[in-house]
Amino acid sequence: MKIETIAIHAGNKKDESSKAVIQPIILSTTFERGIDGDFPGGHIYSRSSNPNRWSLENVLAKLENGADAASFSSGNAAGMSVFQSLPPGTHVIAPDDMYHGLRNQLKNLFAGILTFDFIDVNDTEVLQQHIRPETGVIWLETPSNPLLKITDIKKVVAIAKAKGIKVVCDNTFATPICQQPLALGADLVMHSATKYFGGHSDLMGGALITAEKSEWWQKIRQVQEMGGAIPSPTDCYYLARSIKTLPYRVKGHVQNAQLLAEFLEQHPQVDQVMYPGLPSHPQHTIAKEQMLAFGGMLSFIVKGDENDTHNIINKLKLFTRATSLGGVESLIEHRATVEGPDTKTPINLLRVSVGLEHIDDLIADLKQALD
């Protein structure tokens, strides 16, 4: 089936008792045992599994062409489950511009448990120099947040496989509509489902999708079940519902982002636009080869200092100054402020989550703020 069909049908199950077309929300925390002590409904206790979570995980796995999926209460919880599954002393290689929430997890929560290096994973020589005998995971984030760097997934996978190292790819910015990391050789894909999967800035969630049901995957599943950082049945229901429109929403985000990036690139007050769909992007060729579309996120650097960026934001009328991304409304933020004193982000960079408003209105709003 095509991905639009998968998005609609793989996360839904007709209710056999009522014949309702849409699966109901099952709030029960426990499930009846059969006479022989088995569980005829397939569920024991809702921390372990739930009908709504099963439906959500089914559609997540199929969207990424994976063998299985695990859903979590947030993207950070999903990422943490990967780190928690690793033996103490494991070395992790991650991008130098890794999403700050997960970077801070490693630095603050896993210091003394895991070792880690934040490097330019796009530099093959640097990457190989940092591989140790105890390196267990290379973490990728492509496109990256907020610099929109593109990493050649196949190239990194080839290096990792030769050393028996697992590759995890944060696919949040791209979504499975724009990129399929498992098909490019990654072992695991991570998503903050809060973003494009939810799509309306009103629920939280995280997801992991695996290429195979390995022993490592079973360990991650144990972390999910025993740790209990799971989404509620209601959140699972609404995520599965939102995913039904994911392919068409992402197409709209991509179209608007491309046009907005082209406008910004020509504006005299803009020094640089970071969007993989632009020929000027340093890794545009790689993006064309490994991405199905270029995503709905972009960043741009204004000519001026931090005060100039805040002045631009303050004059905007349609773009909301807010963190997060992937909703139908356009958001903008001064990313360096959000990331704090150890940020690697330029102080005159603005990150934009391009929404689904009419592109003419978005361009007009940015134009009046920049002029």
mmCIF file of C-alpha atoms in Angstrom:
data_model
loop_
_atom_site.group_PDB
_atom_site.id
_atom_site.type_symbol
_atom_site.label_atom_id
_atom_site.label_comp_id
_atom_site.label_asym_id
_atom_site.label_seq_id
_atom_site.Cartn_x
_atom_site.Cartn_y
_atom_site.Cartn_z
ATOM 1 C CA MET A 1 0.000 0.000 0.000
ATOM 2 C CA LYS A 2 1.027 3.610 -0.565
ATOM 3 C CA ILE A 3 1.900 5.699 2.467
ATOM 4 C CA GLU A 4 -1.325 7.771 2.313
ATOM 5 C CA THR A 5 -3.356 4.558 2.609
ATOM 6 C CA ILE A 6 -1.151 3.167 5.378
ATOM 7 C CA ALA A 7 -1.572 6.367 7.388
ATOM 8 C CA ILE A 8 -5.358 6.011 7.326
ATOM 9 C CA HIS A 9 -5.843 2.281 7.797
ATOM 10 C CA ALA A 10 -2.887 0.869 9.764
ATOM 11 C CA GLY A 11 -3.741 2.786 12.935
ATOM 12 C CA ASN A 12 -7.436 1.993 12.990
ATOM 13 C CA LYS A 13 -9.390 -1.110 13.952
ATOM 14 C CA LYS A 14 -13.144 -1.462 13.563
ATOM 15 C CA ASP A 15 -14.892 -2.171 16.859
ATOM 16 C CA GLU A 16 -16.337 -5.675 16.655
ATOM 17 C CA SER A 17 -18.945 -5.208 19.394
ATOM 18 C CA SER A 18 -20.532 -2.017 18.055
ATOM 19 C CA LYS A 19 -19.290 -2.173 14.442
ATOM 20 C CA ALA A 20 -18.088 1.416 14.859
ATOM 21 C CA VAL A 21 -15.882 2.442 11.961
ATOM 22 C CA ILE A 22 -13.455 4.227 14.294
ATOM 23 C CA GLN A 23 -11.773 2.365 17.147
ATOM 24 C CA PRO A 24 -12.986 3.532 20.583
ATOM 25 C CA ILE A 25 -10.697 4.778 23.349
ATOM 26 C CA ILE A 26 -10.076 1.881 25.746
ATOM 27 C CA LEU A 27 -9.352 3.396 29.163
ATOM 28 C CA SER A 28 -9.257 0.193 31.177
ATOM 29 C CA THR A 29 -5.996 -0.325 33.060
ATOM 30 C CA THR A 30 -6.479 -4.090 33.394
ATOM 31 C CA PHE A 31 -7.866 -6.908 31.262
ATOM 32 C CA GLU A 32 -9.729 -10.135 32.102
ATOM 33 C CA ARG A 33 -7.924 -13.441 32.242
ATOM 34 C CA GLY A 34 -9.372 -16.461 30.490
ATOM 35 C CA ILE A 35 -10.364 -19.673 32.259
ATOM 36 C CA ASP A 36 -6.968 -21.200 31.506
ATOM 37 C CA GLY A 37 -5.128 -18.141 32.784
ATOM 38 C CA ASP A 38 -4.455 -16.720 29.330
ATOM 39 C CA PHE A 39 -5.462 -13.305 28.044
ATOM 40 C CA PRO A 40 -7.889 -13.763 25.142
ATOM 41 C CA GLY A 41 -7.836 -10.052 24.316
ATOM 42 C CA GLY A 42 -4.050 -10.003 24.054
ATOM 43 C CA HIS A 43 -3.604 -7.443 26.847
ATOM 44 C CA ILE A 44 -2.737 -7.866 30.515
ATOM 45 C CA TYR A 45 -2.130 -4.455 32.052
ATOM 46 C CA SER A 46 -2.125 -1.086 30.305
ATOM 47 C CA ARG A 47 1.474 -0.231 31.200
ATOM 48 C CA SER A 48 2.467 -3.278 29.136
ATOM 49 C CA SER A 49 -0.004 -2.838 26.291
ATOM 50 C CA ASN A 50 -3.318 -1.276 25.377
ATOM 51 C CA PRO A 51 -5.527 -1.568 22.256
ATOM 52 C CA ASN A 52 -5.058 2.104 21.345
ATOM 53 C CA ARG A 53 -1.309 1.907 21.822
ATOM 54 C CA TRP A 54 -1.160 -1.249 19.728
ATOM 55 C CA SER A 55 -2.956 0.551 16.898
ATOM 56 C CA LEU A 56 -0.634 3.545 17.142
ATOM 57 C CA GLU A 57 2.495 1.396 17.179
ATOM 58 C CA ASN A 58 1.213 -0.591 14.219
ATOM 59 C CA VAL A 59 0.838 2.471 12.019
ATOM 60 C CA LEU A 60 4.180 3.898 13.208
ATOM 61 C CA ALA A 61 5.998 0.708 12.241
ATOM 62 C CA LYS A 62 4.355 0.543 8.837
ATOM 63 C CA LEU A 63 4.997 4.216 8.036
ATOM 64 C CA GLU A 64 8.741 3.657 8.502
ATOM 65 C CA ASN A 65 8.694 0.144 6.977
ATOM 66 C CA GLY A 66 9.970 -1.205 10.289
ATOM 67 C CA ALA A 67 9.558 -4.536 12.045
ATOM 68 C CA ASP A 68 8.074 -3.018 15.217
ATOM 69 C CA ALA A 69 7.465 0.286 16.994
ATOM 70 C CA ALA A 70 7.308 1.468 20.589
ATOM 71 C CA SER A 71 5.486 4.622 21.630
ATOM 72 C CA PHE A 72 6.370 6.832 24.584
ATOM 73 C CA SER A 73 5.017 9.792 26.513
ATOM 74 C CA SER A 74 7.449 12.202 24.814
ATOM 75 C CA GLY A 75 10.293 12.336 22.324
ATOM 76 C CA ASN A 76 12.744 12.738 25.207
ATOM 77 C CA ALA A 77 11.381 9.574 26.819
ATOM 78 C CA ALA A 78 11.869 7.714 23.536
ATOM 79 C CA GLY A 79 15.460 8.920 23.243
ATOM 80 C CA MET A 80 16.176 8.148 26.873
ATOM 81 C CA SER A 81 14.969 4.573 26.453
ATOM 82 C CA VAL A 82 17.719 4.047 23.878
ATOM 83 C CA PHE A 83 20.374 5.337 26.292
ATOM 84 C CA GLN A 84 18.913 3.307 29.167
ATOM 85 C CA SER A 85 19.096 0.130 27.084
ATOM 86 C CA LEU A 86 22.863 0.424 26.606
ATOM 87 C CA PRO A 87 25.329 -1.374 28.912
ATOM 88 C CA PRO A 88 27.238 0.932 31.298
ATOM 89 C CA GLY A 89 30.436 2.166 29.718
ATOM 90 C CA THR A 90 29.030 2.203 26.188
ATOM 91 C CA HIS A 91 30.420 5.012 24.057
ATOM 92 C CA VAL A 92 27.926 7.088 22.049
ATOM 93 C CA ILE A 93 28.852 9.320 19.113
ATOM 94 C CA ALA A 94 26.380 12.128 18.488
ATOM 95 C CA PRO A 95 26.234 15.259 16.289
ATOM 96 C CA ASP A 96 27.802 18.438 17.601
ATOM 97 C CA ASP A 97 24.470 20.183 16.953
ATOM 98 C CA MET A 98 22.319 17.404 18.459
ATOM 99 C CA TYR A 99 18.882 18.484 19.719
ATOM 100 C CA HIS A 100 19.679 20.147 23.029
ATOM 101 C CA GLY A 101 17.114 18.163 25.040
ATOM 102 C CA LEU A 102 18.774 14.837 24.253
ATOM 103 C CA ARG A 103 22.274 16.304 24.404
ATOM 104 C CA ASN A 104 21.542 17.537 27.931
ATOM 105 C CA GLN A 105 20.211 14.094 28.843
ATOM 106 C CA LEU A 106 23.537 12.542 27.964
ATOM 107 C CA LYS A 107 25.575 15.250 29.673
ATOM 108 C CA ASN A 108 23.526 15.490 32.873
ATOM 109 C CA LEU A 109 21.794 12.143 33.395
ATOM 110 C CA PHE A 110 24.192 9.648 31.837
ATOM 111 C CA ALA A 111 27.519 11.161 32.876
ATOM 112 C CA GLY A 112 29.454 8.394 34.612
ATOM 113 C CA ILE A 113 27.206 5.737 33.044
ATOM 114 C CA LEU A 114 27.835 6.220 29.335
ATOM 115 C CA THR A 115 30.620 8.070 27.544
ATOM 116 C CA PHE A 116 29.904 10.295 24.592
ATOM 117 C CA ASP A 117 31.420 12.619 22.019
ATOM 118 C CA PHE A 118 29.589 15.367 20.150
ATOM 119 C CA ILE A 119 31.318 15.728 16.795
ATOM 120 C CA ASP A 120 30.806 16.692 13.174
ATOM 121 C CA VAL A 121 29.457 13.311 12.047
ATOM 122 C CA ASN A 122 29.478 14.568 8.447
ATOM 123 C CA ASP A 123 33.289 14.606 8.504
ATOM 124 C CA THR A 124 34.220 10.998 7.738
ATOM 125 C CA GLU A 125 37.770 11.344 9.036
ATOM 126 C CA VAL A 126 36.647 12.916 12.313
ATOM 127 C CA LEU A 127 33.966 10.247 12.727
ATOM 128 C CA GLN A 128 36.393 7.390 12.254
ATOM 129 C CA GLN A 129 38.901 8.977 14.633
ATOM 130 C CA HIS A 130 36.309 9.010 17.427
ATOM 131 C CA ILE A 131 35.244 5.371 17.110
ATOM 132 C CA ARG A 132 36.453 3.308 20.064
ATOM 133 C CA PRO A 133 36.234 -0.426 20.849
ATOM 134 C CA GLU A 134 33.367 0.359 23.236
ATOM 135 C CA THR A 135 31.430 2.557 20.766
ATOM 136 C CA GLY A 136 27.930 1.102 20.592
ATOM 137 C CA VAL A 137 25.788 3.755 18.922
ATOM 138 C CA ILE A 138 26.196 6.501 16.358
ATOM 139 C CA TRP A 139 23.301 8.937 16.748
ATOM 140 C CA LEU A 140 22.209 10.906 13.682
ATOM 141 C CA GLU A 141 19.832 13.812 13.338
ATOM 142 C CA THR A 142 19.075 14.756 9.757
ATOM 143 C CA PRO A 143 17.949 17.379 8.987
ATOM 144 C CA SER A 144 19.429 18.705 12.208
ATOM 145 C CA ASN A 145 17.882 21.133 14.663
ATOM 146 C CA PRO A 146 18.262 24.080 14.122
ATOM 147 C CA LEU A 147 21.050 24.251 11.509
ATOM 148 C CA LEU A 148 19.297 21.941 9.020
ATOM 149 C CA LYS A 149 22.495 19.994 8.344
ATOM 150 C CA ILE A 150 22.078 16.882 6.235
ATOM 151 C CA THR A 151 23.981 13.712 7.099
ATOM 152 C CA ASP A 152 24.643 11.052 4.480
ATOM 153 C CA ILE A 153 22.924 8.150 6.254
ATOM 154 C CA LYS A 154 24.246 5.458 3.922
ATOM 155 C CA LYS A 155 27.839 6.643 4.362
ATOM 156 C CA VAL A 156 27.617 6.617 8.177
ATOM 157 C CA VAL A 157 25.866 3.234 8.149
ATOM 158 C CA ALA A 158 28.682 1.736 6.060
ATOM 159 C CA ILE A 159 31.279 2.967 8.569
ATOM 160 C CA ALA A 160 29.208 1.764 11.529
ATOM 161 C CA LYS A 161 28.394 -1.694 10.148
ATOM 162 C CA ALA A 162 32.060 -2.391 9.500
ATOM 163 C CA LYS A 163 32.648 -1.913 13.245
ATOM 164 C CA GLY A 164 29.450 -3.577 14.515
ATOM 165 C CA ILE A 165 28.027 -0.251 15.698
ATOM 166 C CA LYS A 166 24.295 0.539 15.731
ATOM 167 C CA VAL A 167 22.940 3.638 13.976
ATOM 168 C CA VAL A 168 19.983 5.575 15.380
ATOM 169 C CA CYS A 169 18.405 8.362 13.335
ATOM 170 C CA ASP A 170 16.229 11.137 14.744
ATOM 171 C CA ASN A 171 13.735 11.570 11.899
ATOM 172 C CA THR A 172 11.534 14.164 13.597
ATOM 173 C CA PHE A 173 12.156 17.039 11.174
ATOM 174 C CA ALA A 174 11.757 14.900 8.050
ATOM 175 C CA THR A 175 8.959 12.510 9.109
ATOM 176 C CA PRO A 176 8.587 9.219 7.196
ATOM 177 C CA ILE A 177 6.896 11.200 4.440
ATOM 178 C CA CYS A 178 10.169 12.948 3.582
ATOM 179 C CA GLN A 179 12.771 10.353 4.592
ATOM 180 C CA GLN A 180 13.018 6.634 5.365
ATOM 181 C CA PRO A 181 16.195 6.008 7.419
ATOM 182 C CA LEU A 182 15.578 2.276 7.894
ATOM 183 C CA ALA A 183 15.582 1.802 4.130
ATOM 184 C CA LEU A 184 18.968 3.558 4.093
ATOM 185 C CA GLY A 185 20.398 1.105 6.622
ATOM 186 C CA ALA A 186 19.718 2.668 10.031
ATOM 187 C CA ASP A 187 18.920 0.245 12.856
ATOM 188 C CA LEU A 188 16.497 2.484 14.713
ATOM 189 C CA VAL A 189 14.435 5.590 13.995
ATOM 190 C CA MET A 190 13.313 8.064 16.656
ATOM 191 C CA HIS A 191 10.533 10.648 16.510
ATOM 192 C CA SER A 192 9.149 13.299 18.755
ATOM 193 C CA ALA A 193 5.530 12.467 17.927
ATOM 194 C CA THR A 194 4.571 15.784 19.528
ATOM 195 C CA LYS A 195 5.624 17.462 16.305
ATOM 196 C CA TYR A 196 4.368 16.450 12.834
ATOM 197 C CA PHE A 197 2.689 13.205 13.922
ATOM 198 C CA GLY A 198 0.481 15.146 16.351
ATOM 199 C CA GLY A 199 0.419 18.071 13.967
ATOM 200 C CA HIS A 200 -1.793 20.398 16.000
ATOM 201 C CA SER A 201 0.380 21.431 18.971
ATOM 202 C CA ASP A 202 -1.981 19.825 21.467
ATOM 203 C CA LEU A 203 -0.490 16.492 22.560
ATOM 204 C CA MET A 204 2.855 14.918 23.394
ATOM 205 C CA GLY A 205 4.432 11.651 22.388
ATOM 206 C CA GLY A 206 7.554 9.880 21.238
ATOM 207 C CA ALA A 207 8.294 6.870 19.088
ATOM 208 C CA LEU A 208 10.995 4.375 18.198
ATOM 209 C CA ILE A 209 10.816 2.132 15.151
ATOM 210 C CA THR A 210 13.218 -0.770 14.652
ATOM 211 C CA ALA A 211 14.465 -2.476 11.518
ATOM 212 C CA GLU A 212 14.410 -5.861 13.272
ATOM 213 C CA LYS A 213 13.205 -7.412 16.528
ATOM 214 C CA SER A 214 16.695 -7.933 17.902
ATOM 215 C CA GLU A 215 17.831 -8.571 21.484
ATOM 216 C CA TRP A 216 18.590 -4.867 21.715
ATOM 217 C CA TRP A 217 15.008 -4.074 20.678
ATOM 218 C CA GLN A 218 13.680 -6.416 23.360
ATOM 219 C CA LYS A 219 15.768 -4.511 25.913
ATOM 220 C CA ILE A 220 14.261 -1.224 24.704
ATOM 221 C CA ARG A 221 10.805 -2.771 25.000
ATOM 222 C CA GLN A 222 11.656 -3.741 28.585
ATOM 223 C CA VAL A 223 12.631 -0.150 29.336
ATOM 224 C CA GLN A 224 9.306 1.001 27.891
ATOM 225 C CA GLU A 225 7.249 -1.514 29.881
ATOM 226 C CA MET A 226 9.131 -1.454 33.180
ATOM 227 C CA GLY A 227 9.921 2.261 33.104
ATOM 228 C CA GLY A 228 6.340 3.104 32.210
ATOM 229 C CA ALA A 229 6.969 6.327 30.241
ATOM 230 C CA ILE A 230 4.026 5.506 27.992
ATOM 231 C CA PRO A 231 1.341 7.624 26.310
ATOM 232 C CA SER A 232 -2.196 7.441 27.640
ATOM 233 C CA PRO A 233 -4.876 5.623 25.601
ATOM 234 C CA THR A 234 -6.394 9.011 24.775
ATOM 235 C CA ASP A 235 -3.089 10.378 23.492
ATOM 236 C CA CYS A 236 -2.602 7.214 21.428
ATOM 237 C CA TYR A 237 -6.070 7.622 19.945
ATOM 238 C CA TYR A 238 -5.497 11.258 18.993
ATOM 239 C CA LEU A 239 -2.033 10.547 17.593
ATOM 240 C CA ALA A 240 -3.376 7.742 15.415
ATOM 241 C CA ARG A 241 -6.157 10.070 14.272
ATOM 242 C CA SER A 242 -3.716 12.880 13.435
ATOM 243 C CA ILE A 243 -1.464 10.514 11.503
ATOM 244 C CA LYS A 244 -4.306 9.882 9.050
ATOM 245 C CA THR A 245 -3.709 13.352 7.592
ATOM 246 C CA LEU A 246 0.095 13.312 7.995
ATOM 247 C CA PRO A 247 0.984 12.728 4.311
ATOM 248 C CA TYR A 248 -1.184 15.583 3.096
ATOM 249 C CA ARG A 249 -0.220 17.963 5.898
ATOM 250 C CA VAL A 250 3.487 17.373 5.279
ATOM 251 C CA LYS A 251 3.046 18.020 1.549
ATOM 252 C CA GLY A 252 1.572 21.414 2.437
ATOM 253 C CA HIS A 253 4.359 22.189 4.911
ATOM 254 C CA VAL A 254 7.001 21.282 2.319
ATOM 255 C CA GLN A 255 5.433 23.407 -0.410
ATOM 256 C CA ASN A 256 5.187 26.447 1.875
ATOM 257 C CA ALA A 257 8.704 25.975 3.266
ATOM 258 C CA GLN A 258 10.250 25.826 -0.196
ATOM 259 C CA LEU A 259 8.537 29.029 -1.327
ATOM 260 C CA LEU A 260 9.303 30.819 1.933
ATOM 261 C CA ALA A 261 12.969 29.781 1.755
ATOM 262 C CA GLU A 262 13.224 31.083 -1.807
ATOM 263 C CA PHE A 263 11.717 34.416 -0.755
ATOM 264 C CA LEU A 264 14.049 34.776 2.235
ATOM 265 C CA GLU A 265 17.124 33.918 0.183
ATOM 266 C CA GLN A 266 16.446 36.916 -2.056
ATOM 267 C CA HIS A 267 15.761 39.385 0.767
ATOM 268 C CA PRO A 268 18.567 41.935 1.350
ATOM 269 C CA GLN A 269 18.219 41.708 5.151
ATOM 270 C CA VAL A 270 18.867 37.944 5.163
ATOM 271 C CA ASP A 271 22.449 36.714 5.219
ATOM 272 C CA GLN A 272 21.794 32.953 4.829
ATOM 273 C CA VAL A 273 18.877 30.556 4.553
ATOM 274 C CA MET A 274 19.212 26.992 5.825
ATOM 275 C CA TYR A 275 16.786 24.753 3.960
ATOM 276 C CA PRO A 276 17.816 21.495 2.215
ATOM 277 C CA GLY A 277 15.522 22.214 -0.720
ATOM 278 C CA LEU A 278 17.639 25.175 -1.815
ATOM 279 C CA PRO A 279 20.464 24.506 -4.323
ATOM 280 C CA SER A 280 22.621 26.774 -2.148
ATOM 281 C CA HIS A 281 22.389 24.354 0.802
ATOM 282 C CA PRO A 282 25.834 22.730 1.330
ATOM 283 C CA GLN A 283 24.345 19.218 1.347
ATOM 284 C CA HIS A 284 21.585 19.802 -1.214
ATOM 285 C CA THR A 285 22.880 16.970 -3.411
ATOM 286 C CA ILE A 286 22.814 14.500 -0.511
ATOM 287 C CA ALA A 287 19.326 15.678 0.443
ATOM 288 C CA LYS A 288 18.090 15.057 -3.105
ATOM 289 C CA GLU A 289 19.494 11.534 -3.016
ATOM 290 C CA GLN A 290 18.183 10.386 0.362
ATOM 291 C CA MET A 291 15.077 12.487 0.984
ATOM 292 C CA LEU A 292 11.687 12.118 -0.662
ATOM 293 C CA ALA A 293 10.920 15.779 0.115
ATOM 294 C CA PHE A 294 12.756 18.517 2.015
ATOM 295 C CA GLY A 295 10.560 19.069 5.072
ATOM 296 C CA GLY A 296 8.722 21.993 6.620
ATOM 297 C CA MET A 297 11.501 23.445 8.786
ATOM 298 C CA LEU A 298 13.961 26.190 7.919
ATOM 299 C CA SER A 299 16.315 28.574 9.673
ATOM 300 C CA PHE A 300 17.709 31.866 8.488
ATOM 301 C CA ILE A 301 20.436 34.236 9.648
ATOM 302 C CA VAL A 302 19.605 37.918 9.565
ATOM 303 C CA LYS A 303 22.083 40.695 8.882
ATOM 304 C CA GLY A 304 22.550 42.154 12.329
ATOM 305 C CA ASP A 305 22.801 41.093 15.946
ATOM 306 C CA GLU A 306 20.548 39.408 18.486
ATOM 307 C CA ASN A 307 18.519 42.590 19.002
ATOM 308 C CA ASP A 308 17.727 42.697 15.285
ATOM 309 C CA THR A 309 16.314 39.165 15.428
ATOM 310 C CA HIS A 310 14.050 40.085 18.343
ATOM 311 C CA ASN A 311 12.891 43.227 16.538
ATOM 312 C CA ILE A 312 11.879 41.123 13.538
ATOM 313 C CA ILE A 313 9.964 38.644 15.691
ATOM 314 C CA ASN A 314 8.171 41.446 17.535
ATOM 315 C CA LYS A 315 6.832 42.879 14.254
ATOM 316 C CA LEU A 316 5.383 39.587 13.003
ATOM 317 C CA LYS A 317 1.618 39.152 13.076
ATOM 318 C CA LEU A 318 0.992 35.616 11.786
ATOM 319 C CA PHE A 319 4.104 33.830 13.053
ATOM 320 C CA THR A 320 3.818 32.955 16.729
ATOM 321 C CA ARG A 321 6.914 33.256 18.914
ATOM 322 C CA ALA A 322 7.000 29.790 20.455
ATOM 323 C CA THR A 323 9.063 26.638 20.882
ATOM 324 C CA SER A 324 8.188 23.331 19.201
ATOM 325 C CA LEU A 325 7.231 22.678 15.614
ATOM 326 C CA GLY A 326 5.090 20.668 13.233
ATOM 327 C CA GLY A 327 1.727 22.280 13.924
ATOM 328 C CA VAL A 328 -0.571 23.779 11.311
ATOM 329 C CA GLU A 329 0.298 27.275 12.582
ATOM 330 C CA SER A 330 3.643 28.902 11.736
ATOM 331 C CA LEU A 331 6.062 29.347 14.636
ATOM 332 C CA ILE A 332 9.305 31.295 14.925
ATOM 333 C CA GLU A 333 11.904 31.447 17.666
ATOM 334 C CA HIS A 334 15.320 32.788 18.533
ATOM 335 C CA ARG A 335 16.896 29.378 18.999
ATOM 336 C CA ALA A 336 20.058 30.441 20.838
ATOM 337 C CA THR A 337 17.946 31.881 23.669
ATOM 338 C CA VAL A 338 16.071 28.585 24.022
ATOM 339 C CA GLU A 339 19.204 26.434 24.032
ATOM 340 C CA GLY A 340 21.039 28.414 26.698
ATOM 341 C CA PRO A 341 24.640 29.456 27.320
ATOM 342 C CA ASP A 342 26.308 26.383 25.754
ATOM 343 C CA THR A 343 24.470 26.771 22.454
ATOM 344 C CA LYS A 344 26.316 26.366 19.167
ATOM 345 C CA THR A 345 23.575 28.248 17.329
ATOM 346 C CA PRO A 346 24.407 31.693 15.848
ATOM 347 C CA ILE A 347 22.862 34.511 17.883
ATOM 348 C CA ASN A 348 21.301 36.040 14.771
ATOM 349 C CA LEU A 349 19.558 32.819 13.666
ATOM 350 C CA LEU A 350 15.787 32.435 13.606
ATOM 351 C CA ARG A 351 14.193 28.986 13.334
ATOM 352 C CA VAL A 352 10.849 28.690 11.553
ATOM 353 C CA SER A 353 8.276 25.931 11.632
ATOM 354 C CA VAL A 354 6.398 26.724 8.435
ATOM 355 C CA GLY A 355 2.679 26.174 8.862
ATOM 356 C CA LEU A 356 -0.246 25.633 6.525
ATOM 357 C CA GLU A 357 -1.442 29.211 6.194
ATOM 358 C CA HIS A 358 -1.578 30.595 2.662
ATOM 359 C CA ILE A 359 1.969 31.193 1.485
ATOM 360 C CA ASP A 360 1.160 34.707 0.231
ATOM 361 C CA ASP A 361 0.138 35.726 3.753
ATOM 362 C CA LEU A 362 3.263 34.201 5.304
ATOM 363 C CA ILE A 363 5.561 35.959 2.828
ATOM 364 C CA ALA A 364 3.743 39.274 3.319
ATOM 365 C CA ASP A 365 4.110 39.012 7.096
ATOM 366 C CA LEU A 366 7.836 38.288 6.935
ATOM 367 C CA LYS A 367 8.350 41.009 4.348
ATOM 368 C CA GLN A 368 6.830 43.720 6.506
ATOM 369 C CA ALA A 369 8.868 42.545 9.508
ATOM 370 C CA LEU A 370 12.149 42.479 7.568
ATOM 371 C CA ASP A 371 11.715 45.712 5.594
#
